[in-house]
PDB file of C-alpha atoms in Angstrom:
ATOM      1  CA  UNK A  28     105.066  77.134 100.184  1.00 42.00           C
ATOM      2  CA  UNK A  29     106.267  74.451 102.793  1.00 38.00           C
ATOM      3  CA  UNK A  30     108.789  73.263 101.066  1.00 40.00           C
ATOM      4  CA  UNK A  31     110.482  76.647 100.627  1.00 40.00           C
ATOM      5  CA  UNK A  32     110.094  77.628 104.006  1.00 41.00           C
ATOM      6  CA  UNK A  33     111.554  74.111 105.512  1.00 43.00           C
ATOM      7  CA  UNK A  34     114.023  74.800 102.641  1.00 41.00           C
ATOM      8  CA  UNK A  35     114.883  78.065 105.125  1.00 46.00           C
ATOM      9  CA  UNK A  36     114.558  76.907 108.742  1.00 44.00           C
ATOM     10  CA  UNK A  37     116.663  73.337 108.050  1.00 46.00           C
ATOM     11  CA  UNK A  38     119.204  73.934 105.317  1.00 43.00           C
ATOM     12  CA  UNK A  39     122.521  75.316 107.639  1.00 46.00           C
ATOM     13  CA  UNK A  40     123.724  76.958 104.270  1.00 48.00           C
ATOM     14  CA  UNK A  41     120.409  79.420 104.004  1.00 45.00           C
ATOM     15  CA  UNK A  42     120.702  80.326 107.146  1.00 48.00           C
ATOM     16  CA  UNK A  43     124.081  81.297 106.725  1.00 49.00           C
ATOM     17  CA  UNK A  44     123.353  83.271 104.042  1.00 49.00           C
ATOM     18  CA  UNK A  45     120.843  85.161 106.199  1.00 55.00           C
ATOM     19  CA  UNK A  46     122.673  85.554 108.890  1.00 50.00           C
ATOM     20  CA  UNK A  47     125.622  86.498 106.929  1.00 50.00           C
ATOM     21  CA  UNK A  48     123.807  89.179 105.290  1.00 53.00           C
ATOM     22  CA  UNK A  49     123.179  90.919 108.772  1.00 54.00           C
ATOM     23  CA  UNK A  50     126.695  90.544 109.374  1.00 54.00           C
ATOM     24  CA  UNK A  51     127.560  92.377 106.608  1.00 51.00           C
ATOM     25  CA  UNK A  52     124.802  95.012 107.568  1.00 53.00           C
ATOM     26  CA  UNK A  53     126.292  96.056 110.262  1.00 50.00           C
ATOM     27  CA  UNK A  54     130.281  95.424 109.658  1.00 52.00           C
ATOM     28  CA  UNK A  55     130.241  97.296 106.186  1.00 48.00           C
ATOM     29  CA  UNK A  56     127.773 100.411 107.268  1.00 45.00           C
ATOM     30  CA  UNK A  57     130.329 100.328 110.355  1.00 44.00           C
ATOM     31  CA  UNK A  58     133.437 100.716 108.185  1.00 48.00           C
ATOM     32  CA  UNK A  59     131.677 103.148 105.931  1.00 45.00           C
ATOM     33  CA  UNK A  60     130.686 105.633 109.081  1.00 44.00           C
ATOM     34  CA  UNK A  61     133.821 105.433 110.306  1.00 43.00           C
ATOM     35  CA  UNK A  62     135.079 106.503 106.614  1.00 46.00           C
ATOM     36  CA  UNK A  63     133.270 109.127 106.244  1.00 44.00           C
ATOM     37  CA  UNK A  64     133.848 110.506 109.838  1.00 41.00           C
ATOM     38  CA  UNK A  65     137.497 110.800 108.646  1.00 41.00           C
ATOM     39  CA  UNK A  66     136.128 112.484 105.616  1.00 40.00           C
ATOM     40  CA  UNK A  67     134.588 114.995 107.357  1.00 41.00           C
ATOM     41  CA  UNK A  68     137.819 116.382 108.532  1.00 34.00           C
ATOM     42  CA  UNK A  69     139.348 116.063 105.352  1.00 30.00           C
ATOM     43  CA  UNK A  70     138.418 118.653 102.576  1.00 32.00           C
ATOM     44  CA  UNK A  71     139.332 116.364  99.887  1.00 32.00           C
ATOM     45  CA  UNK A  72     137.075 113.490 101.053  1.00 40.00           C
ATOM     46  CA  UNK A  73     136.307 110.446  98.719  1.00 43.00           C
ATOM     47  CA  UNK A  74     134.131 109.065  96.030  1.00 47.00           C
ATOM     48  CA  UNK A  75     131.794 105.802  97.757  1.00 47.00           C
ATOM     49  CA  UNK A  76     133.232 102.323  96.995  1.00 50.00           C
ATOM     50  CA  UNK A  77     131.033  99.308  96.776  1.00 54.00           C
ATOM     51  CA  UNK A  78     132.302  97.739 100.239  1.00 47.00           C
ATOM     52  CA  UNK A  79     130.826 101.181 101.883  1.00 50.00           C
ATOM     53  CA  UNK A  80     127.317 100.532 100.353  1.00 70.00           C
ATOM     54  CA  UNK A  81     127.473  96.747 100.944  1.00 78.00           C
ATOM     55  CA  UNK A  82     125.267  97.415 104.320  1.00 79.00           C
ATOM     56  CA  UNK A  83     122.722  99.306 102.606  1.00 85.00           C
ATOM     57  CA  UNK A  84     122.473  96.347 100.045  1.00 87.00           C
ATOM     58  CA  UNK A  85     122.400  93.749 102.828  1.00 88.00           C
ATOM     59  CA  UNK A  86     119.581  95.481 104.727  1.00 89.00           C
ATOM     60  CA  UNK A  87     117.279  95.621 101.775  1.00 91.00           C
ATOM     61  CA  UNK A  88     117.970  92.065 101.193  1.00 92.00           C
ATOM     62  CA  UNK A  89     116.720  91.009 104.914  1.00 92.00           C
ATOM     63  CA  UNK A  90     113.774  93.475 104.569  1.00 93.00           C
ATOM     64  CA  UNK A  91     113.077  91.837 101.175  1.00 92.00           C
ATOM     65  CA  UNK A  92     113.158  88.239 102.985  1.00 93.00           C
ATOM     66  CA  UNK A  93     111.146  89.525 105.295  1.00 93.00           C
ATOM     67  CA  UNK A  94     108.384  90.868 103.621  1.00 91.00           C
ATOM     68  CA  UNK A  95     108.232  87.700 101.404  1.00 91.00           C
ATOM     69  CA  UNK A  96     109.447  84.766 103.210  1.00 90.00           C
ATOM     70  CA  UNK A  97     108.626  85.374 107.180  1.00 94.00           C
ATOM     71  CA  UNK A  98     104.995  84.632 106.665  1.00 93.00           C
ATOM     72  CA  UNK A  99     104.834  81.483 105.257  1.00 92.00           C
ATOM     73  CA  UNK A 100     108.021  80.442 107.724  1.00 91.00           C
ATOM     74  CA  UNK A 101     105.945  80.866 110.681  1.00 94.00           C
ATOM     75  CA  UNK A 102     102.469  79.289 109.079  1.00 93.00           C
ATOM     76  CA  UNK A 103     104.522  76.299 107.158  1.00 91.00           C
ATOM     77  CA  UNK A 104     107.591  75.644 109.486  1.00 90.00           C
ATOM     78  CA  UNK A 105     106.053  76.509 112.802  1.00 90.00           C
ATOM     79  CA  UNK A 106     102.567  75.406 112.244  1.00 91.00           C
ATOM     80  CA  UNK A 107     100.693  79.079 113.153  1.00 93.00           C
ATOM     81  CA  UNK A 108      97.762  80.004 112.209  1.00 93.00           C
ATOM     82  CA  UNK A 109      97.263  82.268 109.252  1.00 93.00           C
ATOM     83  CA  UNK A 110      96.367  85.236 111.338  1.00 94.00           C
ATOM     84  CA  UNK A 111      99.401  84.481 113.787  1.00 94.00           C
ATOM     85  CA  UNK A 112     101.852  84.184 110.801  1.00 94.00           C
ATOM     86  CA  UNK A 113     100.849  87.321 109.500  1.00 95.00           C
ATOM     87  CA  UNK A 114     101.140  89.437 112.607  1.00 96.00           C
ATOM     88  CA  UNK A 115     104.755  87.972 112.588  1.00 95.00           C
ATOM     89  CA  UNK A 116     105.181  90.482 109.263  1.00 95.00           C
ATOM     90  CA  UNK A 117     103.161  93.015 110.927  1.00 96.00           C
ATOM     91  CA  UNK A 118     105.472  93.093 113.870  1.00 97.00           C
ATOM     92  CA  UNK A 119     108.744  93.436 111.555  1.00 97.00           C
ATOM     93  CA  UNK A 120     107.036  96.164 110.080  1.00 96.00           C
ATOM     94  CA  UNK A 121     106.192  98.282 113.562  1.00 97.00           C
ATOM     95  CA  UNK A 122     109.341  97.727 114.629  1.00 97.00           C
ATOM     96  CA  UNK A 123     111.290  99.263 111.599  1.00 95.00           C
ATOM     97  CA  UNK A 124     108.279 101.877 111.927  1.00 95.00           C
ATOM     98  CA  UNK A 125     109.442 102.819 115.591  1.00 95.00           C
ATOM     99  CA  UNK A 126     113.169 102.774 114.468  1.00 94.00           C
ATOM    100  CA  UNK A 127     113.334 104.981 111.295  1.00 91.00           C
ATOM    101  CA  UNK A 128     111.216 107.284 113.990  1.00 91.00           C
ATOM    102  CA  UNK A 129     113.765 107.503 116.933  1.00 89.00           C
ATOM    103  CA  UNK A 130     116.568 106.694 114.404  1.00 85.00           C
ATOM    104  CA  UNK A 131     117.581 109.941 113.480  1.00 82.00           C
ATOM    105  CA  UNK A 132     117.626 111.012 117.039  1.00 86.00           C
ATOM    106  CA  UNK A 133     119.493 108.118 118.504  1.00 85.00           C
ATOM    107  CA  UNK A 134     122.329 108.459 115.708  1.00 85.00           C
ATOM    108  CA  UNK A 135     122.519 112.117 116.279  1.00 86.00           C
ATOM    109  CA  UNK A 136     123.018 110.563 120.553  1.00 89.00           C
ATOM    110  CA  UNK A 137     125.517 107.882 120.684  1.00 87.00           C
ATOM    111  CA  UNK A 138     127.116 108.449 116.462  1.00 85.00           C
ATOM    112  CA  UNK A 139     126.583 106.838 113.448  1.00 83.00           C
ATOM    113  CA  UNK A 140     129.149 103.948 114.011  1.00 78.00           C
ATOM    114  CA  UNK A 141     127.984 102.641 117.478  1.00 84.00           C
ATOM    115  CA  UNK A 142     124.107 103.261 115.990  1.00 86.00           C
ATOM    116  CA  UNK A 143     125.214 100.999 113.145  1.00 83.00           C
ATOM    117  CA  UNK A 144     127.481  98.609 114.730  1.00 83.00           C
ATOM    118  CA  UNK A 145     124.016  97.820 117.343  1.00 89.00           C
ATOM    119  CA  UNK A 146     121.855  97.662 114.619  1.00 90.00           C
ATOM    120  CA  UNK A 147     123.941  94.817 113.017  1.00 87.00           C
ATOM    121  CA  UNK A 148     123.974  92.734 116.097  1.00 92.00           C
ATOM    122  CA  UNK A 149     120.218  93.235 116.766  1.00 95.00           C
ATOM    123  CA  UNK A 150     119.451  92.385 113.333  1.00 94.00           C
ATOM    124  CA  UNK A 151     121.559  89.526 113.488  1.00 93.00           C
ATOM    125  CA  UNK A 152     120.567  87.731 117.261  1.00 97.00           C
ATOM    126  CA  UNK A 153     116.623  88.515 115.656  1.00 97.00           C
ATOM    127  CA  UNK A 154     116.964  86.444 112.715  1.00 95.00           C
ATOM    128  CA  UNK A 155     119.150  83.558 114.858  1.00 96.00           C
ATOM    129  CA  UNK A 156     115.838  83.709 117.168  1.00 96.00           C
ATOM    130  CA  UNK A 157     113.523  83.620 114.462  1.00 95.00           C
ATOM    131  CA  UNK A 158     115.281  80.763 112.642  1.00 93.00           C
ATOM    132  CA  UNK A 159     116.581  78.757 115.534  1.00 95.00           C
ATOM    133  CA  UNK A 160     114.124  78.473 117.917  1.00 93.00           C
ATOM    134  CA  UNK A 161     110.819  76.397 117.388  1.00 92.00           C
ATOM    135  CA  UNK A 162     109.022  78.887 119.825  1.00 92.00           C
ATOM    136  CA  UNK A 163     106.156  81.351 118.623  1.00 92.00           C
ATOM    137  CA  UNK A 164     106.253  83.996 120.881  1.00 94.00           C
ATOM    138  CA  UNK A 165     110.235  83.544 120.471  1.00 95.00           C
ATOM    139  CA  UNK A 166     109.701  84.202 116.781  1.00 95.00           C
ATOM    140  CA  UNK A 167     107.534  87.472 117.410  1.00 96.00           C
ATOM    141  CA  UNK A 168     110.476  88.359 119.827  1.00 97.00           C
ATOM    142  CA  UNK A 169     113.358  87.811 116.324  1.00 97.00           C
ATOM    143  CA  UNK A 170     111.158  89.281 114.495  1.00 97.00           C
ATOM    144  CA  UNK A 171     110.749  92.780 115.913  1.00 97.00           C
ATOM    145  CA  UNK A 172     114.423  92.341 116.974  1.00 97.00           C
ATOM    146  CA  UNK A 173     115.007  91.694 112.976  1.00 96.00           C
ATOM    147  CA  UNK A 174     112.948  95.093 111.784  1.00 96.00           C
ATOM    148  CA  UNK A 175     114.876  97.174 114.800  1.00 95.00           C
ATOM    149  CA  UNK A 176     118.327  96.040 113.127  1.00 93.00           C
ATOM    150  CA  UNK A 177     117.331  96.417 109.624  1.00 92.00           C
ATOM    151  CA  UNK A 178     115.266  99.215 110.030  1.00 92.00           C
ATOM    152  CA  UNK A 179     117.983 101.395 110.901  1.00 89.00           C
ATOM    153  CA  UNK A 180     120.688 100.697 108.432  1.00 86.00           C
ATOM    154  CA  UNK A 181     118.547 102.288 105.596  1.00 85.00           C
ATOM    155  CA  UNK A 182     118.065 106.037 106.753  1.00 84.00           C
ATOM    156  CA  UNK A 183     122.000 106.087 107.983  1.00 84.00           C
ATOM    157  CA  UNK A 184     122.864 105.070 104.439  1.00 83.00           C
ATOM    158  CA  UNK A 185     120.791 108.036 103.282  1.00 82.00           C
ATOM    159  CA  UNK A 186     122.138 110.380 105.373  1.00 81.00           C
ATOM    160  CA  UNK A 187     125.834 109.736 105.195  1.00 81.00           C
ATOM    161  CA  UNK A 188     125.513 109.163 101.063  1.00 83.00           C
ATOM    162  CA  UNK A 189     123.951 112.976 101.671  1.00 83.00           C
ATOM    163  CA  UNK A 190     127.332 114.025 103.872  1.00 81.00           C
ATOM    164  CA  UNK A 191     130.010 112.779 100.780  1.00 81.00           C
ATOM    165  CA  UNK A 192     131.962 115.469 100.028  1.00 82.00           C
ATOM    166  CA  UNK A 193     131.036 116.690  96.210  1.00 84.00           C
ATOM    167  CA  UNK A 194     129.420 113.510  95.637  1.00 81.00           C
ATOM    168  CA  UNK A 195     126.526 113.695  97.517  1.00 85.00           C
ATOM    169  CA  UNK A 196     124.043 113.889  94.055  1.00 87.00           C
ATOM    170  CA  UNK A 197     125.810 110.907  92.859  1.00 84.00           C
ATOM    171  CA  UNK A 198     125.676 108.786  96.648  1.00 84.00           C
ATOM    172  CA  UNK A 199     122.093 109.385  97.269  1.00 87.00           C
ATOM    173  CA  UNK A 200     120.855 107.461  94.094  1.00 88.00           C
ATOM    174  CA  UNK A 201     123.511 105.066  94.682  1.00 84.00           C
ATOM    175  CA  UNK A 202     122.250 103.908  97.951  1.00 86.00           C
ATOM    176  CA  UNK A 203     118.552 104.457  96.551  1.00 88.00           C
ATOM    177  CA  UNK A 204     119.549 102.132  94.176  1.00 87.00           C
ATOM    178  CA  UNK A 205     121.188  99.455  96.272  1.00 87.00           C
ATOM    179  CA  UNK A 206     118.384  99.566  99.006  1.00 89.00           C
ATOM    180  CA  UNK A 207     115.615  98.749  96.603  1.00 87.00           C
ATOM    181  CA  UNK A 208     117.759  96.253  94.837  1.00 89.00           C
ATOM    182  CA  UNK A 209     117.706  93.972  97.633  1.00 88.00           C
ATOM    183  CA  UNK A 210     114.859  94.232  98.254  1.00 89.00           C
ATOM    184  CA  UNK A 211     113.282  93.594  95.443  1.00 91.00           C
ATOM    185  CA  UNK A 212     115.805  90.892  94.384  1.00 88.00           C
ATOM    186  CA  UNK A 213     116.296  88.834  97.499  1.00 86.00           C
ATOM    187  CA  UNK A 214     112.654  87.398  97.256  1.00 86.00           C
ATOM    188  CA  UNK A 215     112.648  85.700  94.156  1.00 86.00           C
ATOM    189  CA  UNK A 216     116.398  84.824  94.791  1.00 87.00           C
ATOM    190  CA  UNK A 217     115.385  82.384  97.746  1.00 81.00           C
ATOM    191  CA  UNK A 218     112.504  81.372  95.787  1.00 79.00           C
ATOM    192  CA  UNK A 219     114.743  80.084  93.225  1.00 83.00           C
ATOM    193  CA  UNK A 220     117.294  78.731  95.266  1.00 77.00           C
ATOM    194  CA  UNK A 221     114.472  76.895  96.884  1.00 64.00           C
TER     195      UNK A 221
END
């Protein structure tokens, strides 16, 4: 309700968490690519540690947040309508739509790495817009930038748990596992902290 959602928008340390999470979206799936690049040209290759996976973790934590918590933001802490604040989900929602359509393509274009290392920032400079700014339209605007970043992060996970050397039957559940984790988890998590 409004106090949770004022609890987000004013309290520096929430946002910082939020923010910190995209960081970590794109830094760790950034590391991990460029990991697993090497890998390729090894025959040996290597078992996934945590800090590779951390990205696919932090992206279904914002997604979570998201789907839970950008609603009643915009209806509580920026004083929308109903309708409005709920178009401010639905337009998260296209835009990780569009993305996890032209995502494959655009990773196969410019690499994994670069594909990641965008995605973080866009994910990131969304949320700061979203958060920051007391500006409806400018929230719409963080908000689709939000679902681009996020949206992303997911399907490269997926596909580079598929490319581990020997361990691709283990990875793929792994990152399954961590996706849906935060996704599910993150909601109730701010609700508590709240």
């Amino acid at each position: 309700g409004f106090a949770s959602s004022t609890w987000i928008s004013r309290i520096p340390a929430t946002r910082n968490r939020i923010s910190g999470a995209a960081l970590v979206c794109g830094r760790s799936r950034t590391r991990c690519s460029t990991r697993q690049t090497a890998e390729h040209s090894s025959p040996a290759g290597r078992p996934p540690s945590s800090d590779d996976w951390s990205g696919v973790l932090a992206a279904g934590f914002l997604e979570g947040v998201a789907a839970d918590w950008l609603d009643l933001f915009l209806h509580d802490v920026r004083d929308t309508t109903q309708s409005v604040a709920a178009l401010g989900y639905a337009v998260f929602a296209l835009a990780m739509a569009l993305v996890r359509i032209v995502g494959t393509p655009l990773i196969e274009r410019v690499g994994r790495v670069a594909a990641i290392r965008v995605a973080g920032v866009i994910a990131l400079m969304g949320i700061i817009l979203v958060l920051t700014i007391p500006s409806v339209p400018t929230a719409l605007i963080g908000a689709f930038m939000w679902g681009i970043g996020t949206g992303l992060v997911y399907p490269a996970g997926m596909s580079a748990a598929g490319e581990t050397p020997g361990r691709a039957a283990q990875a793929i559940p792994l990152v399954s596992l961590l996706g849906y984790s935060g996704f599910l988890l993150s909601p109730p998590l701010i609700g508590l902290l709240a």
